[in-house]
PDB file of C-alpha atoms in Angstrom:
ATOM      1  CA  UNK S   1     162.505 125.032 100.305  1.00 63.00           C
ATOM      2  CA  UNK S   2     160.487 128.623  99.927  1.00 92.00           C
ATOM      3  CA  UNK S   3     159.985 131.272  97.704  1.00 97.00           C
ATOM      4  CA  UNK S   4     159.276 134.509  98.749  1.00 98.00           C
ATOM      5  CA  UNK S   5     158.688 137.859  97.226  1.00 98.00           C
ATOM      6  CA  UNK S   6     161.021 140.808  98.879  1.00 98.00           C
ATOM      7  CA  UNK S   7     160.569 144.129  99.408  1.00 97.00           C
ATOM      8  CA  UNK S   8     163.681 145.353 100.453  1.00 98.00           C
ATOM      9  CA  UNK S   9     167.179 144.364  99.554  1.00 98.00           C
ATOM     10  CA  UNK S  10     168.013 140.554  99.518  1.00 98.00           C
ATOM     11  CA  UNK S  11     170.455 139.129 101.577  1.00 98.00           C
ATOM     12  CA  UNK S  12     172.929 137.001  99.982  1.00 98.00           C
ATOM     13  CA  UNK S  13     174.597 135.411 102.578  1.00 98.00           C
ATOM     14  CA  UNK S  14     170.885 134.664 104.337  1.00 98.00           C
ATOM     15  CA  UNK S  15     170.042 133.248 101.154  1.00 98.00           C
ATOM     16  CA  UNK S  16     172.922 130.796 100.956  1.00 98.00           C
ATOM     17  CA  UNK S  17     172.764 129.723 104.525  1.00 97.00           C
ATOM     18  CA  UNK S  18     168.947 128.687 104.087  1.00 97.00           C
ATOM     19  CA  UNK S  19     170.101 126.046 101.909  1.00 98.00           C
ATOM     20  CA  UNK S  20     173.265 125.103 103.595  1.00 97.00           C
ATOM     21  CA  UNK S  21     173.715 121.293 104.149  1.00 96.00           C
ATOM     22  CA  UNK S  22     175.787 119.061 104.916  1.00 97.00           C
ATOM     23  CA  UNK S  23     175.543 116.332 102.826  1.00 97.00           C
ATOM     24  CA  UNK S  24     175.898 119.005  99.876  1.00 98.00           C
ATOM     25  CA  UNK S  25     179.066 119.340  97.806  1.00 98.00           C
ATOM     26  CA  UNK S  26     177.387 121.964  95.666  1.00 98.00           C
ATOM     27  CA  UNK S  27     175.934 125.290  95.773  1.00 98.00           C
ATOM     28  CA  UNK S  28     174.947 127.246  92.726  1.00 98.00           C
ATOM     29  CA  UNK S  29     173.434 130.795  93.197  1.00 98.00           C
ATOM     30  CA  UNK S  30     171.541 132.619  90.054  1.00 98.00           C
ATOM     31  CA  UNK S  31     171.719 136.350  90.842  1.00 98.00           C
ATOM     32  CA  UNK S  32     169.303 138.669  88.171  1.00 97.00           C
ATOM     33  CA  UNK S  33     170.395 141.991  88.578  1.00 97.00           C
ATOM     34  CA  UNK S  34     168.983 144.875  87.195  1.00 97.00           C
ATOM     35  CA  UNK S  35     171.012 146.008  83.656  1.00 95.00           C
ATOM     36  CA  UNK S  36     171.700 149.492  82.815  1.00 95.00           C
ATOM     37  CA  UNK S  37     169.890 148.702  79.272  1.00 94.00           C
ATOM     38  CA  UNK S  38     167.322 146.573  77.548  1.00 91.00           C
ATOM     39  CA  UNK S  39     166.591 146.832  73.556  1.00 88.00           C
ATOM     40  CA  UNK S  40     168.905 149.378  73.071  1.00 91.00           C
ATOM     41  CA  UNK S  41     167.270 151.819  75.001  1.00 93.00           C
ATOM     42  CA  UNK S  42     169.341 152.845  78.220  1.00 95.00           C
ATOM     43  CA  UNK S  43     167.881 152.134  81.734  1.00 95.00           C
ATOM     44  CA  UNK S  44     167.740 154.194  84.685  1.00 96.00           C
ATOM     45  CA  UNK S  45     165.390 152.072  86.626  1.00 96.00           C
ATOM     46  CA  UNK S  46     163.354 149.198  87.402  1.00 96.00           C
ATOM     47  CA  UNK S  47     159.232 149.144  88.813  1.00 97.00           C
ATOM     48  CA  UNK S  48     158.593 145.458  89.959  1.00 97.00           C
ATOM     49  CA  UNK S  49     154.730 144.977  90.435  1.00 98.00           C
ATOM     50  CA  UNK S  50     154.119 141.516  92.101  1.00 98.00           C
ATOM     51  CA  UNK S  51     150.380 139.900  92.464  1.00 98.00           C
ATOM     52  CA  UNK S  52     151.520 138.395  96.151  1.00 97.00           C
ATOM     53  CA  UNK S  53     148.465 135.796  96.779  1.00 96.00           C
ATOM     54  CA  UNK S  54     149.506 133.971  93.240  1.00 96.00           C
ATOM     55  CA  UNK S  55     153.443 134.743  92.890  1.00 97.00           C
ATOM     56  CA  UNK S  56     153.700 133.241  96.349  1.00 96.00           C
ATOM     57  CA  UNK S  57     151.422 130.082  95.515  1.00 96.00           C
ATOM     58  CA  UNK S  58     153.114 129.271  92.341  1.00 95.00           C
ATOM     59  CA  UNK S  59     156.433 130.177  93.194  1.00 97.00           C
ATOM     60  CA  UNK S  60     156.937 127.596  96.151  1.00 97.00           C
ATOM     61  CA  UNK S  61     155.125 124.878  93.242  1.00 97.00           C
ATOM     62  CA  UNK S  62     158.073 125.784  91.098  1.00 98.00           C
ATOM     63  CA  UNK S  63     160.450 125.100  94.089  1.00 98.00           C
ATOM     64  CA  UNK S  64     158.605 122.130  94.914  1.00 98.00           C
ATOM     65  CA  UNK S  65     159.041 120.445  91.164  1.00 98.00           C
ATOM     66  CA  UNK S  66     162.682 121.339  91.054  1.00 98.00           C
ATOM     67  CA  UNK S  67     163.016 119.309  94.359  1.00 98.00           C
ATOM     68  CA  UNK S  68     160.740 116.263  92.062  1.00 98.00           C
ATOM     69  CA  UNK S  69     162.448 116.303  89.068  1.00 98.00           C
ATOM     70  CA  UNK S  70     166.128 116.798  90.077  1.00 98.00           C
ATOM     71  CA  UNK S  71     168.674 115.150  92.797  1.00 98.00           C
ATOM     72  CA  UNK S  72     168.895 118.427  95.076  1.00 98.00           C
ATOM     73  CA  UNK S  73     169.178 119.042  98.346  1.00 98.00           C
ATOM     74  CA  UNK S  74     167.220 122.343  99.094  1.00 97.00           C
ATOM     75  CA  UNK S  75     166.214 125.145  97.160  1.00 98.00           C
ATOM     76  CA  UNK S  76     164.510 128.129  97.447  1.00 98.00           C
ATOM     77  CA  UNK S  77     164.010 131.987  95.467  1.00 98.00           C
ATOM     78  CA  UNK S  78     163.594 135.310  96.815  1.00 98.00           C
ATOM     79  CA  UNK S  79     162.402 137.770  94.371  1.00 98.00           C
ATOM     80  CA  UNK S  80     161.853 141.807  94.551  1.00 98.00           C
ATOM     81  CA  UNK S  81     159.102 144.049  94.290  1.00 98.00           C
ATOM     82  CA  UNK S  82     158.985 147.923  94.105  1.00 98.00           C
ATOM     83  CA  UNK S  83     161.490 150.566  93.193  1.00 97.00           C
ATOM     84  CA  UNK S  84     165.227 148.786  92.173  1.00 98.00           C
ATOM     85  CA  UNK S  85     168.421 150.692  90.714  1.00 97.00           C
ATOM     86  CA  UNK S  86     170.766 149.735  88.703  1.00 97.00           C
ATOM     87  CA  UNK S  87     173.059 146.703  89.822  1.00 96.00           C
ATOM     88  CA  UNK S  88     170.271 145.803  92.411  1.00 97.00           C
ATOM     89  CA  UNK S  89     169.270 142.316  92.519  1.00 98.00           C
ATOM     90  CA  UNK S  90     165.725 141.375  91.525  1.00 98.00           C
ATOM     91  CA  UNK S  91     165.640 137.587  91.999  1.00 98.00           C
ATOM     92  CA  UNK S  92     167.913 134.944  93.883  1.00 98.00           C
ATOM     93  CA  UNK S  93     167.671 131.792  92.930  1.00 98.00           C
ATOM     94  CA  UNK S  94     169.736 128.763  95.298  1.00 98.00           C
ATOM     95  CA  UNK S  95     170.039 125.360  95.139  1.00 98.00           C
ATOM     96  CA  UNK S  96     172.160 122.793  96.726  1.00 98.00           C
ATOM     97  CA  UNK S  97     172.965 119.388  95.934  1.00 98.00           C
ATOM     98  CA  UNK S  98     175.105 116.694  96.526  1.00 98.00           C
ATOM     99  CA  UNK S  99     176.455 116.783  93.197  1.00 98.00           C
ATOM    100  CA  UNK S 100     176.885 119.798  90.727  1.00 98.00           C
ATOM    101  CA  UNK S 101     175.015 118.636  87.698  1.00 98.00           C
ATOM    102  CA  UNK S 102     171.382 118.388  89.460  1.00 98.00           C
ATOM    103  CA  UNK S 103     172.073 121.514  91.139  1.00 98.00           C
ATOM    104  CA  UNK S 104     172.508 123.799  88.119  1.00 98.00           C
ATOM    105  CA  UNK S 105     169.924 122.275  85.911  1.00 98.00           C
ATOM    106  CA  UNK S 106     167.301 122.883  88.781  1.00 98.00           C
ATOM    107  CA  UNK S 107     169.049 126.103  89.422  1.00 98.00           C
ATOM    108  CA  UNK S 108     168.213 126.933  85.797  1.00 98.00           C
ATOM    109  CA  UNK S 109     164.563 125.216  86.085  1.00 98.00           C
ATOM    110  CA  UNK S 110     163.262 127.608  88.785  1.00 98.00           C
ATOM    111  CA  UNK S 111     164.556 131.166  87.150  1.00 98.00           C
ATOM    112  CA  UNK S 112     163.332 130.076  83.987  1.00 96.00           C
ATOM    113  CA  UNK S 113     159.450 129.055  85.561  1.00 97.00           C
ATOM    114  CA  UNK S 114     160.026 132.110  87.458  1.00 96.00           C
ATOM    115  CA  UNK S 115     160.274 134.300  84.621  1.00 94.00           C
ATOM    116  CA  UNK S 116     157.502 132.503  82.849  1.00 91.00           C
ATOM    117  CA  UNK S 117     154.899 131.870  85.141  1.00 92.00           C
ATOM    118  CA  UNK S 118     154.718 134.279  88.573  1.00 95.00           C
ATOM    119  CA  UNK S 119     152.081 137.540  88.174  1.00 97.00           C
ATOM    120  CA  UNK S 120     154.970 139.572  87.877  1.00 97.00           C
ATOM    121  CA  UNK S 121     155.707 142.339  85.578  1.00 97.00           C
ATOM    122  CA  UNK S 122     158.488 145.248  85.498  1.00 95.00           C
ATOM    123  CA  UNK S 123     158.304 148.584  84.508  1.00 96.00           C
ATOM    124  CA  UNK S 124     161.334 150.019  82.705  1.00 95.00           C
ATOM    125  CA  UNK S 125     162.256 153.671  83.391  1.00 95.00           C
ATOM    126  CA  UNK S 126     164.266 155.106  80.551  1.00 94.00           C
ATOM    127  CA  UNK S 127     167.188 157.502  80.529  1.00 93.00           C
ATOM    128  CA  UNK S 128     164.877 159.935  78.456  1.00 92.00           C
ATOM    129  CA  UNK S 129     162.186 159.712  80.846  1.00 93.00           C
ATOM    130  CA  UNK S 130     159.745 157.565  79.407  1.00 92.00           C
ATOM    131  CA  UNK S 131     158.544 154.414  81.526  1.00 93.00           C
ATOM    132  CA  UNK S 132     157.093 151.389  80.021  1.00 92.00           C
ATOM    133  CA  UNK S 133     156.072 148.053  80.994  1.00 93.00           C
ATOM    134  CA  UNK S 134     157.995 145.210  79.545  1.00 91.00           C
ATOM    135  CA  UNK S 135     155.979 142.775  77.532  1.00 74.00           C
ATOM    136  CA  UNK S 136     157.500 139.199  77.744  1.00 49.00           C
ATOM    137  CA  UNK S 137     156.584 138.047  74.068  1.00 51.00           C
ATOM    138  CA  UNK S 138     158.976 141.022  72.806  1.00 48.00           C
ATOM    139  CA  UNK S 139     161.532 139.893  75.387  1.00 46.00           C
ATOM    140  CA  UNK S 140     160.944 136.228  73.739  1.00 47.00           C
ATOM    141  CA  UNK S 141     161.344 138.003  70.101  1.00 52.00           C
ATOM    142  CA  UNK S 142     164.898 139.642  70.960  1.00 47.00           C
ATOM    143  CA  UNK S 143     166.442 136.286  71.910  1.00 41.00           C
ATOM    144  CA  UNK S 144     168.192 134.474  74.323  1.00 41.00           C
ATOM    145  CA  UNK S 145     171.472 136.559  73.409  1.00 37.00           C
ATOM    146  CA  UNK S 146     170.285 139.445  75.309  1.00 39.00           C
ATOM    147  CA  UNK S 147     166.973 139.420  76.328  1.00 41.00           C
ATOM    148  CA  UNK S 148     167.728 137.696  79.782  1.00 49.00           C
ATOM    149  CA  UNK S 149     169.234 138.541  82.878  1.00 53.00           C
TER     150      UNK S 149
ATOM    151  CA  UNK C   1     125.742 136.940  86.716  1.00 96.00           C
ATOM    152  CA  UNK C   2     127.935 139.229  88.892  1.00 98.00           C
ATOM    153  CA  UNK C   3     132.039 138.298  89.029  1.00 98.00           C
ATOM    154  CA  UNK C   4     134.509 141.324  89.817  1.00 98.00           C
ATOM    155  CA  UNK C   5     137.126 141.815  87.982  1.00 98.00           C
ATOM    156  CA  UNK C   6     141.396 142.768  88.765  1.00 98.00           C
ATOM    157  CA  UNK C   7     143.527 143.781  86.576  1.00 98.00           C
ATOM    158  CA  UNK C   8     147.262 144.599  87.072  1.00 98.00           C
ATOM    159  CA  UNK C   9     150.198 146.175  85.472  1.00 96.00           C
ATOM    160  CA  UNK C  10     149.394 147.455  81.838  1.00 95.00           C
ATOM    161  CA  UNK C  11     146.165 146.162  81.911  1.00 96.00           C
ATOM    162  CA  UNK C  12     145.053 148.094  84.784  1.00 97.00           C
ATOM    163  CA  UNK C  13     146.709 150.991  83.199  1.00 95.00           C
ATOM    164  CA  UNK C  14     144.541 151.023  80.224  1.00 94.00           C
ATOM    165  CA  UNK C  15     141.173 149.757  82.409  1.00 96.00           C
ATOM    166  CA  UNK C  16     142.097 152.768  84.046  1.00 97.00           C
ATOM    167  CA  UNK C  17     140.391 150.849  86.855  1.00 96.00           C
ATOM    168  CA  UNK C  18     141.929 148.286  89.261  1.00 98.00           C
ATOM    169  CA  UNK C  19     138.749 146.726  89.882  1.00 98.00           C
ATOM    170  CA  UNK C  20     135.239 146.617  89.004  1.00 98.00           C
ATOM    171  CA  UNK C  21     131.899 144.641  90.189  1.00 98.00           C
ATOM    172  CA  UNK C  22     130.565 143.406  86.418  1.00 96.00           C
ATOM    173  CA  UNK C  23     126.734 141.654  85.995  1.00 97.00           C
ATOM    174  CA  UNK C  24     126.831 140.362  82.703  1.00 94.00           C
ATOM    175  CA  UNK C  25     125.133 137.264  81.226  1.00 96.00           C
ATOM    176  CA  UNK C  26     127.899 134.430  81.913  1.00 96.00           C
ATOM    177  CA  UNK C  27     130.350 133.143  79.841  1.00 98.00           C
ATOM    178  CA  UNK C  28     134.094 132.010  79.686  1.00 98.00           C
ATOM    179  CA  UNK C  29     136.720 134.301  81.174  1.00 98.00           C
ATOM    180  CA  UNK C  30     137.640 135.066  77.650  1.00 98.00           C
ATOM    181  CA  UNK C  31     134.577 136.183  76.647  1.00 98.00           C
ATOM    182  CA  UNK C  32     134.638 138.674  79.900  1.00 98.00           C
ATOM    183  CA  UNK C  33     137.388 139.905  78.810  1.00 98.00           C
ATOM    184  CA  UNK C  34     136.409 140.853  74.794  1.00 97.00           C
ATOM    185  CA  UNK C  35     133.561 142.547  77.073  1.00 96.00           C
ATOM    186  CA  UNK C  36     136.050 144.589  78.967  1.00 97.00           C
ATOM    187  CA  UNK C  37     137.716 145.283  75.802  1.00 96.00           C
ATOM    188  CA  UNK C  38     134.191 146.894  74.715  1.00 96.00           C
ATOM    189  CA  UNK C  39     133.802 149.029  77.728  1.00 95.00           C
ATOM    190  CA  UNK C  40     137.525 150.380  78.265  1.00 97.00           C
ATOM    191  CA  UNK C  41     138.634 150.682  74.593  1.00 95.00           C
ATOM    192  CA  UNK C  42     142.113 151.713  75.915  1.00 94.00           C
ATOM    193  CA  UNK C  43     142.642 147.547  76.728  1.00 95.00           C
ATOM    194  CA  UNK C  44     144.170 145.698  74.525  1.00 92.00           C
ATOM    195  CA  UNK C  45     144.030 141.858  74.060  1.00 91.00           C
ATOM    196  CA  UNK C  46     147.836 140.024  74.786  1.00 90.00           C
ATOM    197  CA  UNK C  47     148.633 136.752  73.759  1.00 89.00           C
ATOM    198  CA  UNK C  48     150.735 136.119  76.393  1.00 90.00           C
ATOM    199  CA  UNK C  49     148.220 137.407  78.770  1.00 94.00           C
ATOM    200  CA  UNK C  50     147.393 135.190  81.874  1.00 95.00           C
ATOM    201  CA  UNK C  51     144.216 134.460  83.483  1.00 97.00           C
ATOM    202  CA  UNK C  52     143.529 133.515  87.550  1.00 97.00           C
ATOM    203  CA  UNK C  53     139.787 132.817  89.008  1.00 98.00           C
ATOM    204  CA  UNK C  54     140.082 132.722  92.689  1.00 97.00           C
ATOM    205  CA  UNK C  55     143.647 133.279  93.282  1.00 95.00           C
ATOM    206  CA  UNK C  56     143.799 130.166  90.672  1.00 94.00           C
ATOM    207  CA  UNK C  57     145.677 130.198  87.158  1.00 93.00           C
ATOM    208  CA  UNK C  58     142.979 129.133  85.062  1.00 96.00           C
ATOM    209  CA  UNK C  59     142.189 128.511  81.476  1.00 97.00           C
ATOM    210  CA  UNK C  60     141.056 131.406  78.903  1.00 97.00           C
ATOM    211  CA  UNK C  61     137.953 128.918  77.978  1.00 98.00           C
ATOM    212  CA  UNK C  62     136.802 128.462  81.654  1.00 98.00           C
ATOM    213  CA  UNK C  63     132.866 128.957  82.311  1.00 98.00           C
ATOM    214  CA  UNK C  64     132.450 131.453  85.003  1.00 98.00           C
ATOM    215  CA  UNK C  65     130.655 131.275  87.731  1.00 98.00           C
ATOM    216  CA  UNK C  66     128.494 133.564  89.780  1.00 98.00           C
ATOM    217  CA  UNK C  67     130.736 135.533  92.250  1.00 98.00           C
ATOM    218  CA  UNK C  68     133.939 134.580  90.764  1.00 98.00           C
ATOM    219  CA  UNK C  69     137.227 137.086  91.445  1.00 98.00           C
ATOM    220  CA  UNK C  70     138.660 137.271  87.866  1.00 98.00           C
ATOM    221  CA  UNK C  71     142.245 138.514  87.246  1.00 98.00           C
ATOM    222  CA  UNK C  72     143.203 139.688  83.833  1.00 98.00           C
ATOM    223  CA  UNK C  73     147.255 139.688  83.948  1.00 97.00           C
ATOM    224  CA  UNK C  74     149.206 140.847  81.234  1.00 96.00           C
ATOM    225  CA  UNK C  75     152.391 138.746  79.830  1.00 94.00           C
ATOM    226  CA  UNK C  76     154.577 137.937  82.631  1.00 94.00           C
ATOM    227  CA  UNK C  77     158.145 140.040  82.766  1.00 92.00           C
ATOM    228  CA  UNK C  78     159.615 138.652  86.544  1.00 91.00           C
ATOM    229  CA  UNK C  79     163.187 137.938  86.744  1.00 90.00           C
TER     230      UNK C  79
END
């Protein structure tokens, strides 16, 4: 049950094998990958700046109330920093459980405190060269439909 | 009373400064940062912006205290 922060390319399988058990008859993996547009503007790339000392802190709380609230197994999250291109994965989140249900609603519970809560920002690079950091109240403002991984 | 001050992403951007030693008179970590706003008139106020004292997410309204690390981070985008 970790969270880490990443700076090179995650490793799926790894990631899945750290919560392998057993007793589990369910796995669910969240994958955020980085999209080749955001607000209509097309994306060529993605800056991930990560405050370490805090993102590590309060991501392994968020792992830790996912295992309180929720009938899982293990968990943990892995998520990038630095320079990503398109179709790279920023964050993976996985969680295994003896049963489905607990696994994807504290699957769901950790990406969504991750997104909320780390000292993490992005920087979007734009096809017409322009980068700008993303500000998460105008991600809030464009809605669930599209405004999330 | 002397805190230093961090300040990441956008926020350092328009500090144009990553950090900075500040003696002021005291106050909540709000107030520091309406002081900031005073001395870097590039930085711009967030209501979504975060606050940490010691490595610590903390309240806007916290009193701070002498030799305190205070991190000004602006709203969250992980994921």
């Amino acid at each position: 049950m970790k969270f880490t922060v990443s700076n090179t390319a995650i490793d799926v399988a790894a990631a899945r094998k750290a919560v392998a058990d057993s007793s589990c008859g369910a796995l669910v993996v969240f994958e955020g990958w980085i999209r080749d547009h955001n607000e209509g503007r097309a994306v060529e790339r993605l800056e991930y700046e990560v405050y370490r000392p805090l993102a590590e802190k309060e991501g392994t709380k968020i792992i830790a109330e996912a295992c309180n609230r929720y009938a899982i197994s293990q968990a943990m999250c892995i998520h990038r920093e630095g320079l990503l291109e398109l179709s790279d994965i920023a964050v993976i989140v996985c969680v295994s459980s003896a049963h489905r249900g607990a696994a994807f609603d504290a699957c769901r519970y950790i990406i969504d405190e991750v997104k909320s809560r780390l000292p993490i920002w992005k920087k979007e690079h734009y096809a017409s060269g322009i980068a700008e950091w993303v500000n998460c109240a105008r991600c809030a403002a464009a809605g669930h439909a599209h405004g999330e991984h | 009373m002397k805190v230093t001050v961090q300040y990441f992403a956008l926020f350092r951007e328009q500090a144009g400064s990553a950090s900075e030693a500040i003696e002021w008179p005291g106050g909540t970590a709000a107030e520091l940062f309406v002081r900031m706003t005073e001395t870097h008139t590039a930085l711009v106020a967030e209501a979504a912006a975060l606050v940490a004292i010691n490595d610590e997410m903390a309240g806007w309204e916290t009193p701070l205290e002498e030799g305190d690390v205070v991190l000004f981070f602006p709203p969250v985008a992980g994921g």
